[in-house]
Amino acid sequence: MEPFEGKMTESQSSENVSTRLERIAKLAKEAPAMAFRSLAHHIDIEWLHEAYARTRKDGATGVDGQSAQEYAANLDGNLRQLLERAKSGTYVAPPVRRVYIPKGSGKETRPLGIPTFEDKVLQRAVAMVLGAVYEQDFLDCSYGFRPGRSAHQAIGDLWRQTMNMEGGWVLEIDLRKFFDNLDHGHLREILRRRIVDGVLTRLIGKWLNAGVLEDGAITRPETGTPQGGVISPILANIFLHAVLDEWFEREVRPRLAGQARLIRYADDAVMLFADEKDARRVLEVLPKRLEKYGLTLHPEKTRLVEFRRPDRRSNDDDPKGPGSFDLLGFTHFWAHSRSGAWVVKRKTAKDRFGRALKKIADWCRGHRHDPIRAQQRALARRLNGHFNYYGIRGNFEALERLRYEVCRVWHKWLSRRSQRGSISWERFNELLKELTLPEPRISRRLANP
């Protein structure tokens, strides 16, 4: 559930840049229908230094192979040249380098586009401007890649809504290859409602048309924005804010008979309905709405799930009980609390659990000849990262199981370091006492009785 460019270290914004961001935001809030014609003048050398400070330094290199450390060797000179090219229109957006990462259970892959480091800095500078404007427009239902908002907040909001409505019908929305199919023409049209600054729109157009380098060949897709680009999250939010969020909140909800709620994190979204007829009506019109903007629903992964509280179901209902659904790596389901009340609980989704374990098993296999202490440190980092995200109340059993399985695969590959035979479990358990792995822990106290 990390941002597309991964984790980044943000510096304390200079007072000047922070003040200018606040001014842009204030004006955008006071004039929600205004299209900004003059924003690029805010991007100066000080702004680029701040963008550099907010850009991840340990990410993979782009097509030019230049690292952040190499770029920083002549930082001020590089940033001044970058500023001149961006403002004069001579900046050429380099193609992104395409790599693939596992998706879902690991059987499918997701393409990522890695820009050059300099391109990341300039994209960050433009994203800062766009964020100041659009944060005033974005709705509360949107949680992805926004300051002060997180996946855990989205999950907490979903829990409160399902509990307050005593369940209902959940529409799982899966946009088919959203980042590959994002329509450039519609995106430009949506951007023009708020941004008509020529420098910014020209740069965004160059990034959309920059192309992808794969196997030595450059292709230039007519749709999509690289998942992995610094600018991609804000562009995705702008697009889906207009296509989905505003449409649902301003056109759909007022026409429904019962309560309804949309919760979206980037291109992952669910709609919760108190009334089944409302849910089916929206499911019928949603594909037409998306098709208008060049998007389609995944026919197998988009589904309507009955999620009413079990004691609110009639005797004629399916005896198997209410369904479950997945969002942001968790499976959401009804169960009894310790006091016997019906509550919505969450556990690690099956595909996410399998993917996490497979990645660790593959790592153990490839690094089985590393020093054991180095292996322990690496495994500890991976487990801590998993526990930090999935360590929510009610999910302790899944955390315990992952640690147990990690111990099993580590023992397996330590036993194959040589032909001298496997390590006994007794010896391995003694090793674990000295080189301990993190114990499962609840790191997020999300609402859940």
mmCIF file of N, CA and C in Angstrom, residues 360 363-364 367 370-385 406 410 431-432 434-438:
data_model
loop_
_atom_site.group_PDB
_atom_site.id
_atom_site.type_symbol
_atom_site.label_atom_id
_atom_site.label_comp_id
_atom_site.label_asym_id
_atom_site.label_seq_id
_atom_site.Cartn_x
_atom_site.Cartn_y
_atom_site.Cartn_z
ATOM 1 N N ILE A 360 9.051 -13.474 0.624
ATOM 2 C CA ILE A 360 10.037 -13.803 1.655
ATOM 3 C C ILE A 360 10.702 -15.133 1.356
ATOM 4 N N TRP A 363 13.182 -14.662 -1.323
ATOM 5 C CA TRP A 363 14.364 -13.980 -0.803
ATOM 6 C C TRP A 363 15.246 -14.960 -0.034
ATOM 7 N N CYS A 364 14.644 -15.784 0.802
ATOM 8 C CA CYS A 364 15.415 -16.770 1.578
ATOM 9 C C CYS A 364 16.181 -17.716 0.654
ATOM 10 N N HIS A 367 19.148 -15.806 -0.948
ATOM 11 C CA HIS A 367 20.158 -15.273 -0.019
ATOM 12 C C HIS A 367 20.556 -16.294 1.046
ATOM 13 N N ASP A 370 24.040 -16.050 2.439
ATOM 14 C CA ASP A 370 24.458 -14.835 3.154
ATOM 15 C C ASP A 370 24.750 -15.183 4.611
ATOM 16 N N PRO A 371 25.531 -14.376 5.316
ATOM 17 C CA PRO A 371 25.724 -14.601 6.753
ATOM 18 C C PRO A 371 24.368 -14.646 7.465
ATOM 19 N N ILE A 372 24.243 -15.559 8.412
ATOM 20 C CA ILE A 372 22.947 -15.772 9.062
ATOM 21 C C ILE A 372 22.465 -14.515 9.776
ATOM 22 N N ARG A 373 23.377 -13.786 10.377
ATOM 23 C CA ARG A 373 22.963 -12.558 11.077
ATOM 24 C C ARG A 373 22.407 -11.530 10.081
ATOM 25 N N ALA A 374 22.996 -11.461 8.894
ATOM 26 C CA ALA A 374 22.481 -10.549 7.866
ATOM 27 C C ALA A 374 21.102 -11.002 7.396
ATOM 28 N N GLN A 375 20.902 -12.309 7.281
ATOM 29 C CA GLN A 375 19.584 -12.821 6.915
ATOM 30 C C GLN A 375 18.546 -12.451 7.971
ATOM 31 N N GLN A 376 18.924 -12.602 9.235
ATOM 32 C CA GLN A 376 17.986 -12.278 10.322
ATOM 33 C C GLN A 376 17.575 -10.818 10.279
ATOM 34 N N ARG A 377 18.523 -9.922 10.031
ATOM 35 C CA ARG A 377 18.196 -8.494 9.980
ATOM 36 C C ARG A 377 17.243 -8.194 8.820
ATOM 37 N N ALA A 378 17.492 -8.814 7.677
ATOM 38 C CA ALA A 378 16.635 -8.572 6.509
ATOM 39 C C ALA A 378 15.228 -9.116 6.743
ATOM 40 N N LEU A 379 15.125 -10.310 7.315
ATOM 41 C CA LEU A 379 13.807 -10.885 7.592
ATOM 42 C C LEU A 379 13.064 -10.064 8.639
ATOM 43 N N ALA A 380 13.800 -9.552 9.616
ATOM 44 C CA ALA A 380 13.169 -8.720 10.641
ATOM 45 C C ALA A 380 12.579 -7.457 10.026
ATOM 46 N N ARG A 381 13.309 -6.859 9.090
ATOM 47 C CA ARG A 381 12.788 -5.663 8.419
ATOM 48 C C ARG A 381 11.505 -5.986 7.660
ATOM 49 N N ARG A 382 11.489 -7.118 6.983
ATOM 50 C CA ARG A 382 10.303 -7.493 6.206
ATOM 51 C C ARG A 382 9.108 -7.787 7.110
ATOM 52 N N LEU A 383 9.340 -8.483 8.187
ATOM 53 C CA LEU A 383 8.240 -8.769 9.109
ATOM 54 C C LEU A 383 7.737 -7.495 9.776
ATOM 55 N N ASN A 384 8.651 -6.626 10.176
ATOM 56 C CA ASN A 384 8.229 -5.366 10.795
ATOM 57 C C ASN A 384 7.392 -4.534 9.835
ATOM 58 N N GLY A 385 7.803 -4.502 8.575
ATOM 59 C CA GLY A 385 7.027 -3.763 7.580
ATOM 60 C C GLY A 385 5.627 -4.339 7.415
ATOM 61 N N VAL A 406 7.194 -17.933 8.009
ATOM 62 C CA VAL A 406 8.511 -17.371 7.708
ATOM 63 C C VAL A 406 9.599 -18.200 8.389
ATOM 64 N N TRP A 410 12.531 -20.130 6.351
ATOM 65 C CA TRP A 410 13.921 -19.804 6.683
ATOM 66 C C TRP A 410 14.663 -21.075 7.078
ATOM 67 N N LEU A 431 18.848 -21.184 17.603
ATOM 68 C CA LEU A 431 19.299 -20.055 16.791
ATOM 69 C C LEU A 431 18.330 -18.879 16.913
ATOM 70 N N LEU A 432 17.020 -19.177 16.921
ATOM 71 C CA LEU A 432 16.009 -18.124 17.017
ATOM 72 C C LEU A 432 16.057 -17.399 18.359
ATOM 73 N N GLU A 434 18.780 -16.589 19.854
ATOM 74 C CA GLU A 434 19.876 -15.623 19.749
ATOM 75 C C GLU A 434 19.583 -14.572 18.685
ATOM 76 N N LEU A 435 19.105 -15.039 17.527
ATOM 77 C CA LEU A 435 18.786 -14.134 16.420
ATOM 78 C C LEU A 435 17.266 -14.106 16.254
ATOM 79 N N THR A 436 16.610 -13.357 17.097
ATOM 80 C CA THR A 436 15.151 -13.394 17.156
ATOM 81 C C THR A 436 14.528 -12.683 15.956
ATOM 82 N N LEU A 437 13.349 -13.158 15.600
ATOM 83 C CA LEU A 437 12.519 -12.479 14.618
ATOM 84 C C LEU A 437 11.403 -11.746 15.350
ATOM 85 N N PRO A 438 10.922 -10.627 14.821
ATOM 86 C CA PRO A 438 9.892 -9.843 15.520
ATOM 87 C C PRO A 438 8.643 -10.670 15.805
#
